[in-house]
Amino acid sequence: MIPANLQWINKTLFLFIFMSSFCLKAQDHYPNKTLRLLIPGAASGGTDIIARLLTSHLTNSLGHNIIIDNRTSGGHSQAPEIVARARPDGYTLLLSPNSIAVHVSMYKNLKYDLLKDLISISPIANFANILLVAPSLKSNSLQDLIRYIKNTAKQLNYASSGNGGTGHLAMELLKSKLSIELVHIPYKSGSASLLALLSYEVPIGFVNVVPALPQVSLGKLKALAVSGKNRLSLIPDVPTISESGVPDFDANAWFGVFAPSGTNNEIISLLNKQFSHVLKKPEIINRFARDGGEPMLLNSNEFRLFVELEIKKWQKIIQLNNIVAD
């Protein structure tokens, strides 16, 4: 007769083996139900448009629907917070713009830790801004602009879409690398900052490619450089800032997908491969190119390292300039 304590051990061991087998089978068949992709922003916004473009392809390859869940309250923090607290089973994901790496330094009371509570699955794409100047400045290159700024007696203003936005941080990064002085004039949106440039209220600013290009084509504004590592196919004659004499400058807006910490590595790897497959499709590449963007192809570990570097880069700029949220 088996002693009672051994019977208990045998039952526990059997239960452990049964549950482990069940979990492995569940993972082998992932996904087996609808996924939810949270978006920190309203429907029809930039992040939402990218999400719908991706999910239209991913639904077919994964074999299950992906519901987009837009979260507009709580700034950009509510969606990451929900995902950080979600069950780590691969069915609740986050698609976020690069503001998620900026907020680490701008907000002291975030209810989640980006590097501890979320796993970086895959980057999606990055999108360039264009450094624009008013024709009255008579600067035809970044070096012309630098000389003008350093030689003029008056202090110049620059426009942005608001504190902590890509245009704001890009200009502060440029200022720090060139040791120049400009006064920040924040507006409530990208369109408002573009109107300020067009009306010559403010002579300088970084603006998103799509609304900026028509104004450049009409000669109302001049494009001096693009903010990323590569030139844009839309404006191949406009150099990057790095090519213009500021080495290693990169201040593009980017988007990436995250999951709750604790999500199985096999699920993370599967999702990364699925996103990478979609991002290699010609229709996706061409769609991003029309908006001044390009896909980012990194594995999950590479993406995590990228996010860590982004946090450090913008933390330095935010602390140096005492940038706070609006």
PDB file of C-alpha atoms in Angstrom, residues 100-319:
ATOM      1  CA  ILE A 100       5.800  55.586 -25.471  1.00  0.00           C
ATOM      2  CA  ALA A 101       9.598  55.910 -25.209  1.00  0.00           C
ATOM      3  CA  VAL A 102       9.368  59.675 -24.633  1.00  0.00           C
ATOM      4  CA  HIS A 103       6.780  59.463 -21.854  1.00  0.00           C
ATOM      5  CA  VAL A 104       9.168  57.448 -19.705  1.00  0.00           C
ATOM      6  CA  SER A 105      11.042  60.698 -19.038  1.00  0.00           C
ATOM      7  CA  MET A 106       8.207  63.216 -19.371  1.00  0.00           C
ATOM      8  CA  TYR A 107       5.727  61.691 -16.934  1.00  0.00           C
ATOM      9  CA  LYS A 108       6.635  60.860 -13.334  1.00  0.00           C
ATOM     10  CA  ASN A 109       3.439  58.997 -12.468  1.00  0.00           C
ATOM     11  CA  LEU A 110       3.057  56.413 -15.224  1.00  0.00           C
ATOM     12  CA  LYS A 111       1.280  53.319 -13.927  1.00  0.00           C
ATOM     13  CA  TYR A 112       3.406  50.951 -15.973  1.00  0.00           C
ATOM     14  CA  ASP A 113       7.113  50.415 -16.632  1.00  0.00           C
ATOM     15  CA  LEU A 114       7.821  50.182 -20.353  1.00  0.00           C
ATOM     16  CA  LEU A 115      10.851  47.895 -20.016  1.00  0.00           C
ATOM     17  CA  LYS A 116       9.529  45.740 -17.147  1.00  0.00           C
ATOM     18  CA  ASP A 117       5.809  45.450 -17.847  1.00  0.00           C
ATOM     19  CA  LEU A 118       5.821  45.235 -21.649  1.00  0.00           C
ATOM     20  CA  ILE A 119       7.693  43.090 -24.178  1.00  0.00           C
ATOM     21  CA  SER A 120       8.825  44.610 -27.466  1.00  0.00           C
ATOM     22  CA  ILE A 121       7.458  42.385 -30.244  1.00  0.00           C
ATOM     23  CA  SER A 122       8.214  44.202 -33.483  1.00  0.00           C
ATOM     24  CA  PRO A 123       8.759  47.685 -34.863  1.00  0.00           C
ATOM     25  CA  ILE A 124       6.464  48.604 -37.734  1.00  0.00           C
ATOM     26  CA  ALA A 125       7.779  51.663 -39.533  1.00  0.00           C
ATOM     27  CA  ASN A 126       9.388  55.043 -39.107  1.00  0.00           C
ATOM     28  CA  PHE A 127       8.249  58.291 -40.702  1.00  0.00           C
ATOM     29  CA  ALA A 128      10.393  61.319 -41.427  1.00  0.00           C
ATOM     30  CA  ASN A 129       9.735  64.984 -40.792  1.00  0.00           C
ATOM     31  CA  ILE A 130      11.079  67.719 -43.033  1.00  0.00           C
ATOM     32  CA  LEU A 131      13.040  70.690 -41.751  1.00  0.00           C
ATOM     33  CA  LEU A 132      11.227  73.644 -43.332  1.00  0.00           C
ATOM     34  CA  VAL A 133      12.134  77.320 -43.490  1.00  0.00           C
ATOM     35  CA  ALA A 134      10.376  80.389 -44.791  1.00  0.00           C
ATOM     36  CA  PRO A 135      11.749  81.720 -48.113  1.00  0.00           C
ATOM     37  CA  SER A 136      12.542  85.018 -46.397  1.00  0.00           C
ATOM     38  CA  LEU A 137      15.438  83.393 -44.525  1.00  0.00           C
ATOM     39  CA  LYS A 138      17.307  82.887 -47.816  1.00  0.00           C
ATOM     40  CA  SER A 139      18.763  79.610 -46.569  1.00  0.00           C
ATOM     41  CA  ASN A 140      19.059  76.867 -49.164  1.00  0.00           C
ATOM     42  CA  SER A 141      20.780  74.279 -46.987  1.00  0.00           C
ATOM     43  CA  LEU A 142      21.145  73.340 -43.347  1.00  0.00           C
ATOM     44  CA  GLN A 143      24.608  74.856 -43.276  1.00  0.00           C
ATOM     45  CA  ASP A 144      23.183  78.129 -44.668  1.00  0.00           C
ATOM     46  CA  LEU A 145      20.606  78.092 -41.888  1.00  0.00           C
ATOM     47  CA  ILE A 146      23.219  77.443 -39.204  1.00  0.00           C
ATOM     48  CA  ARG A 147      25.323  80.373 -40.420  1.00  0.00           C
ATOM     49  CA  TYR A 148      22.246  82.593 -40.493  1.00  0.00           C
ATOM     50  CA  ILE A 149      21.241  81.627 -36.946  1.00  0.00           C
ATOM     51  CA  LYS A 150      24.742  82.231 -35.594  1.00  0.00           C
ATOM     52  CA  ASN A 151      25.234  85.543 -37.401  1.00  0.00           C
ATOM     53  CA  THR A 152      21.837  87.170 -36.914  1.00  0.00           C
ATOM     54  CA  ALA A 153      21.395  89.575 -34.025  1.00  0.00           C
ATOM     55  CA  LYS A 154      17.812  88.517 -33.313  1.00  0.00           C
ATOM     56  CA  GLN A 155      16.788  85.217 -31.804  1.00  0.00           C
ATOM     57  CA  LEU A 156      14.665  83.060 -34.114  1.00  0.00           C
ATOM     58  CA  ASN A 157      11.590  81.052 -33.179  1.00  0.00           C
ATOM     59  CA  TYR A 158      10.659  77.568 -34.337  1.00  0.00           C
ATOM     60  CA  ALA A 159       7.252  75.917 -34.493  1.00  0.00           C
ATOM     61  CA  SER A 160       6.201  72.461 -33.297  1.00  0.00           C
ATOM     62  CA  SER A 161       3.007  70.488 -32.789  1.00  0.00           C
ATOM     63  CA  GLY A 162       3.446  70.674 -29.003  1.00  0.00           C
ATOM     64  CA  ASN A 163       5.716  69.794 -26.086  1.00  0.00           C
ATOM     65  CA  GLY A 164       7.288  66.369 -26.444  1.00  0.00           C
ATOM     66  CA  GLY A 165       6.159  65.910 -30.040  1.00  0.00           C
ATOM     67  CA  THR A 166       8.545  64.572 -32.660  1.00  0.00           C
ATOM     68  CA  GLY A 167       9.068  68.002 -34.206  1.00  0.00           C
ATOM     69  CA  HIS A 168       9.866  69.551 -30.833  1.00  0.00           C
ATOM     70  CA  LEU A 169      12.332  66.851 -29.807  1.00  0.00           C
ATOM     71  CA  ALA A 170      13.958  66.753 -33.238  1.00  0.00           C
ATOM     72  CA  MET A 171      14.718  70.478 -33.088  1.00  0.00           C
ATOM     73  CA  GLU A 172      16.019  70.265 -29.532  1.00  0.00           C
ATOM     74  CA  LEU A 173      18.286  67.405 -30.581  1.00  0.00           C
ATOM     75  CA  LEU A 174      19.528  69.497 -33.518  1.00  0.00           C
ATOM     76  CA  LYS A 175      20.130  72.480 -31.226  1.00  0.00           C
ATOM     77  CA  SER A 176      22.142  70.373 -28.802  1.00  0.00           C
ATOM     78  CA  LYS A 177      24.321  68.910 -31.548  1.00  0.00           C
ATOM     79  CA  LEU A 178      24.991  72.300 -33.179  1.00  0.00           C
ATOM     80  CA  SER A 179      25.139  74.477 -30.046  1.00  0.00           C
ATOM     81  CA  ILE A 180      22.650  76.960 -31.501  1.00  0.00           C
ATOM     82  CA  GLU A 181      19.803  78.869 -29.850  1.00  0.00           C
ATOM     83  CA  LEU A 182      16.188  78.922 -31.030  1.00  0.00           C
ATOM     84  CA  VAL A 183      12.970  79.697 -29.148  1.00  0.00           C
ATOM     85  CA  HIS A 184      10.309  76.996 -29.079  1.00  0.00           C
ATOM     86  CA  ILE A 185       6.760  78.041 -30.031  1.00  0.00           C
ATOM     87  CA  PRO A 186       4.429  75.085 -29.406  1.00  0.00           C
ATOM     88  CA  TYR A 187       1.115  74.839 -31.273  1.00  0.00           C
ATOM     89  CA  LYS A 188      -1.823  72.533 -30.625  1.00  0.00           C
ATOM     90  CA  SER A 189      -1.312  70.334 -33.697  1.00  0.00           C
ATOM     91  CA  GLY A 190       0.888  69.678 -36.689  1.00  0.00           C
ATOM     92  CA  SER A 191      -1.519  71.513 -38.984  1.00  0.00           C
ATOM     93  CA  ALA A 192      -1.458  74.561 -36.705  1.00  0.00           C
ATOM     94  CA  SER A 193       2.344  74.647 -36.727  1.00  0.00           C
ATOM     95  CA  LEU A 194       2.337  74.358 -40.531  1.00  0.00           C
ATOM     96  CA  LEU A 195      -0.087  77.286 -40.785  1.00  0.00           C
ATOM     97  CA  ALA A 196       2.233  79.300 -38.556  1.00  0.00           C
ATOM     98  CA  LEU A 197       5.084  78.603 -40.970  1.00  0.00           C
ATOM     99  CA  LEU A 198       2.965  79.462 -44.005  1.00  0.00           C
ATOM    100  CA  SER A 199       1.871  82.761 -42.476  1.00  0.00           C
ATOM    101  CA  TYR A 200       5.505  83.479 -41.488  1.00  0.00           C
ATOM    102  CA  GLU A 201       4.586  83.815 -37.826  1.00  0.00           C
ATOM    103  CA  VAL A 202       7.466  81.406 -37.228  1.00  0.00           C
ATOM    104  CA  PRO A 203      10.266  80.889 -39.779  1.00  0.00           C
ATOM    105  CA  ILE A 204      11.515  77.367 -38.932  1.00  0.00           C
ATOM    106  CA  GLY A 205      10.050  73.993 -38.015  1.00  0.00           C
ATOM    107  CA  PHE A 206       9.972  70.238 -38.503  1.00  0.00           C
ATOM    108  CA  VAL A 207       6.736  69.158 -40.204  1.00  0.00           C
ATOM    109  CA  ASN A 208       5.310  65.813 -41.291  1.00  0.00           C
ATOM    110  CA  VAL A 209       6.017  64.946 -44.916  1.00  0.00           C
ATOM    111  CA  VAL A 210       2.449  64.588 -46.212  1.00  0.00           C
ATOM    112  CA  PRO A 211       1.121  68.101 -45.428  1.00  0.00           C
ATOM    113  CA  ALA A 212       4.521  69.725 -46.040  1.00  0.00           C
ATOM    114  CA  LEU A 213       5.251  68.557 -49.590  1.00  0.00           C
ATOM    115  CA  PRO A 214       2.480  70.499 -51.395  1.00  0.00           C
ATOM    116  CA  GLN A 215       3.693  73.722 -49.761  1.00  0.00           C
ATOM    117  CA  VAL A 216       7.266  72.968 -50.793  1.00  0.00           C
ATOM    118  CA  SER A 217       6.146  72.243 -54.372  1.00  0.00           C
ATOM    119  CA  LEU A 218       4.344  75.588 -54.511  1.00  0.00           C
ATOM    120  CA  GLY A 219       7.456  77.401 -53.273  1.00  0.00           C
ATOM    121  CA  LYS A 220       5.740  78.649 -50.127  1.00  0.00           C
ATOM    122  CA  LEU A 221       8.297  76.876 -47.910  1.00  0.00           C
ATOM    123  CA  LYS A 222      11.749  75.412 -48.469  1.00  0.00           C
ATOM    124  CA  ALA A 223      12.768  71.880 -47.496  1.00  0.00           C
ATOM    125  CA  LEU A 224      16.331  71.823 -46.175  1.00  0.00           C
ATOM    126  CA  ALA A 225      16.692  68.273 -44.833  1.00  0.00           C
ATOM    127  CA  VAL A 226      14.831  65.189 -43.644  1.00  0.00           C
ATOM    128  CA  SER A 227      15.017  63.930 -40.074  1.00  0.00           C
ATOM    129  CA  GLY A 228      15.860  60.257 -40.581  1.00  0.00           C
ATOM    130  CA  LYS A 229      18.836  58.160 -41.629  1.00  0.00           C
ATOM    131  CA  ASN A 230      17.737  57.800 -45.251  1.00  0.00           C
ATOM    132  CA  ARG A 231      16.542  60.127 -47.984  1.00  0.00           C
ATOM    133  CA  LEU A 232      12.923  59.896 -49.056  1.00  0.00           C
ATOM    134  CA  SER A 233      11.820  58.601 -52.446  1.00  0.00           C
ATOM    135  CA  LEU A 234       9.227  61.399 -52.500  1.00  0.00           C
ATOM    136  CA  ILE A 235      11.943  64.083 -52.375  1.00  0.00           C
ATOM    137  CA  PRO A 236      15.206  62.357 -53.331  1.00  0.00           C
ATOM    138  CA  ASP A 237      17.072  65.652 -53.822  1.00  0.00           C
ATOM    139  CA  VAL A 238      16.562  66.702 -50.189  1.00  0.00           C
ATOM    140  CA  PRO A 239      19.460  65.399 -48.045  1.00  0.00           C
ATOM    141  CA  THR A 240      19.283  63.944 -44.576  1.00  0.00           C
ATOM    142  CA  ILE A 241      20.466  66.020 -41.634  1.00  0.00           C
ATOM    143  CA  SER A 242      23.371  63.598 -41.219  1.00  0.00           C
ATOM    144  CA  GLU A 243      24.427  64.258 -44.823  1.00  0.00           C
ATOM    145  CA  SER A 244      24.153  67.965 -44.125  1.00  0.00           C
ATOM    146  CA  GLY A 245      26.905  67.928 -41.524  1.00  0.00           C
ATOM    147  CA  VAL A 246      25.286  66.556 -38.346  1.00  0.00           C
ATOM    148  CA  PRO A 247      26.516  62.947 -38.022  1.00  0.00           C
ATOM    149  CA  ASP A 248      24.252  60.205 -36.643  1.00  0.00           C
ATOM    150  CA  PHE A 249      21.185  62.415 -36.494  1.00  0.00           C
ATOM    151  CA  ASP A 250      17.958  60.409 -36.397  1.00  0.00           C
ATOM    152  CA  ALA A 251      14.680  61.820 -35.135  1.00  0.00           C
ATOM    153  CA  ASN A 252      11.966  60.008 -37.054  1.00  0.00           C
ATOM    154  CA  ALA A 253       8.590  59.109 -35.645  1.00  0.00           C
ATOM    155  CA  TRP A 254       8.212  55.327 -35.309  1.00  0.00           C
ATOM    156  CA  PHE A 255       5.558  52.775 -34.401  1.00  0.00           C
ATOM    157  CA  GLY A 256       5.899  49.398 -32.703  1.00  0.00           C
ATOM    158  CA  VAL A 257       3.953  46.485 -31.236  1.00  0.00           C
ATOM    159  CA  PHE A 258       4.172  45.349 -27.596  1.00  0.00           C
ATOM    160  CA  ALA A 259       2.757  42.561 -25.420  1.00  0.00           C
ATOM    161  CA  PRO A 260       2.397  42.062 -21.654  1.00  0.00           C
ATOM    162  CA  SER A 261       5.530  40.937 -19.835  1.00  0.00           C
ATOM    163  CA  GLY A 262       5.512  37.192 -19.319  1.00  0.00           C
ATOM    164  CA  THR A 263       4.145  36.352 -22.756  1.00  0.00           C
ATOM    165  CA  ASN A 264       5.640  33.101 -24.032  1.00  0.00           C
ATOM    166  CA  ASN A 265       8.776  33.578 -26.168  1.00  0.00           C
ATOM    167  CA  GLU A 266       7.419  31.294 -28.876  1.00  0.00           C
ATOM    168  CA  ILE A 267       4.357  33.512 -29.225  1.00  0.00           C
ATOM    169  CA  ILE A 268       6.539  36.635 -29.384  1.00  0.00           C
ATOM    170  CA  SER A 269       8.690  35.016 -32.079  1.00  0.00           C
ATOM    171  CA  LEU A 270       5.647  33.920 -34.081  1.00  0.00           C
ATOM    172  CA  LEU A 271       4.122  37.393 -33.963  1.00  0.00           C
ATOM    173  CA  ASN A 272       7.422  39.027 -34.927  1.00  0.00           C
ATOM    174  CA  LYS A 273       7.656  36.776 -37.980  1.00  0.00           C
ATOM    175  CA  GLN A 274       4.064  37.521 -38.927  1.00  0.00           C
ATOM    176  CA  PHE A 275       4.586  41.280 -38.726  1.00  0.00           C
ATOM    177  CA  SER A 276       7.870  41.027 -40.643  1.00  0.00           C
ATOM    178  CA  HIS A 277       6.143  39.036 -43.377  1.00  0.00           C
ATOM    179  CA  VAL A 278       3.489  41.718 -43.763  1.00  0.00           C
ATOM    180  CA  LEU A 279       6.035  44.543 -43.720  1.00  0.00           C
ATOM    181  CA  LYS A 280       7.866  42.987 -46.676  1.00  0.00           C
ATOM    182  CA  LYS A 281       4.790  43.107 -48.894  1.00  0.00           C
ATOM    183  CA  PRO A 282       5.220  45.578 -51.818  1.00  0.00           C
ATOM    184  CA  GLU A 283       1.821  47.173 -51.169  1.00  0.00           C
ATOM    185  CA  ILE A 284       2.801  47.922 -47.561  1.00  0.00           C
ATOM    186  CA  ILE A 285       6.230  49.269 -48.550  1.00  0.00           C
ATOM    187  CA  ASN A 286       4.669  51.508 -51.212  1.00  0.00           C
ATOM    188  CA  ARG A 287       1.916  52.697 -48.876  1.00  0.00           C
ATOM    189  CA  PHE A 288       4.426  53.759 -46.230  1.00  0.00           C
ATOM    190  CA  ALA A 289       6.658  55.410 -48.859  1.00  0.00           C
ATOM    191  CA  ARG A 290       3.768  57.646 -49.968  1.00  0.00           C
ATOM    192  CA  ASP A 291       3.666  58.992 -46.408  1.00  0.00           C
ATOM    193  CA  GLY A 292       7.419  59.459 -46.086  1.00  0.00           C
ATOM    194  CA  GLY A 293       7.944  56.215 -44.190  1.00  0.00           C
ATOM    195  CA  GLU A 294       9.690  52.885 -44.460  1.00  0.00           C
ATOM    196  CA  PRO A 295       9.193  49.525 -42.714  1.00  0.00           C
ATOM    197  CA  MET A 296      11.459  48.596 -39.811  1.00  0.00           C
ATOM    198  CA  LEU A 297      12.568  44.961 -39.812  1.00  0.00           C
ATOM    199  CA  LEU A 298      14.025  43.907 -36.464  1.00  0.00           C
ATOM    200  CA  ASN A 299      13.591  40.804 -34.344  1.00  0.00           C
ATOM    201  CA  SER A 300      12.110  41.214 -30.873  1.00  0.00           C
ATOM    202  CA  ASN A 301      15.492  41.452 -29.111  1.00  0.00           C
ATOM    203  CA  GLU A 302      16.777  44.027 -31.607  1.00  0.00           C
ATOM    204  CA  PHE A 303      13.586  46.026 -31.165  1.00  0.00           C
ATOM    205  CA  ARG A 304      13.987  46.022 -27.382  1.00  0.00           C
ATOM    206  CA  LEU A 305      17.536  47.374 -27.734  1.00  0.00           C
ATOM    207  CA  PHE A 306      16.226  50.035 -30.111  1.00  0.00           C
ATOM    208  CA  VAL A 307      13.563  51.077 -27.584  1.00  0.00           C
ATOM    209  CA  GLU A 308      16.170  51.246 -24.803  1.00  0.00           C
ATOM    210  CA  LEU A 309      18.353  53.534 -26.933  1.00  0.00           C
ATOM    211  CA  GLU A 310      15.361  55.740 -27.769  1.00  0.00           C
ATOM    212  CA  ILE A 311      14.541  56.113 -24.075  1.00  0.00           C
ATOM    213  CA  LYS A 312      18.125  57.145 -23.285  1.00  0.00           C
ATOM    214  CA  LYS A 313      18.387  59.525 -26.239  1.00  0.00           C
ATOM    215  CA  TRP A 314      15.221  61.460 -25.439  1.00  0.00           C
ATOM    216  CA  GLN A 315      15.752  61.316 -21.674  1.00  0.00           C
ATOM    217  CA  LYS A 316      18.932  63.325 -22.141  1.00  0.00           C
ATOM    218  CA  ILE A 317      17.189  65.931 -24.319  1.00  0.00           C
ATOM    219  CA  ILE A 318      14.150  66.163 -22.032  1.00  0.00           C
ATOM    220  CA  GLN A 319      16.241  66.641 -18.900  1.00  0.00           C
TER     221      GLN A 319
END
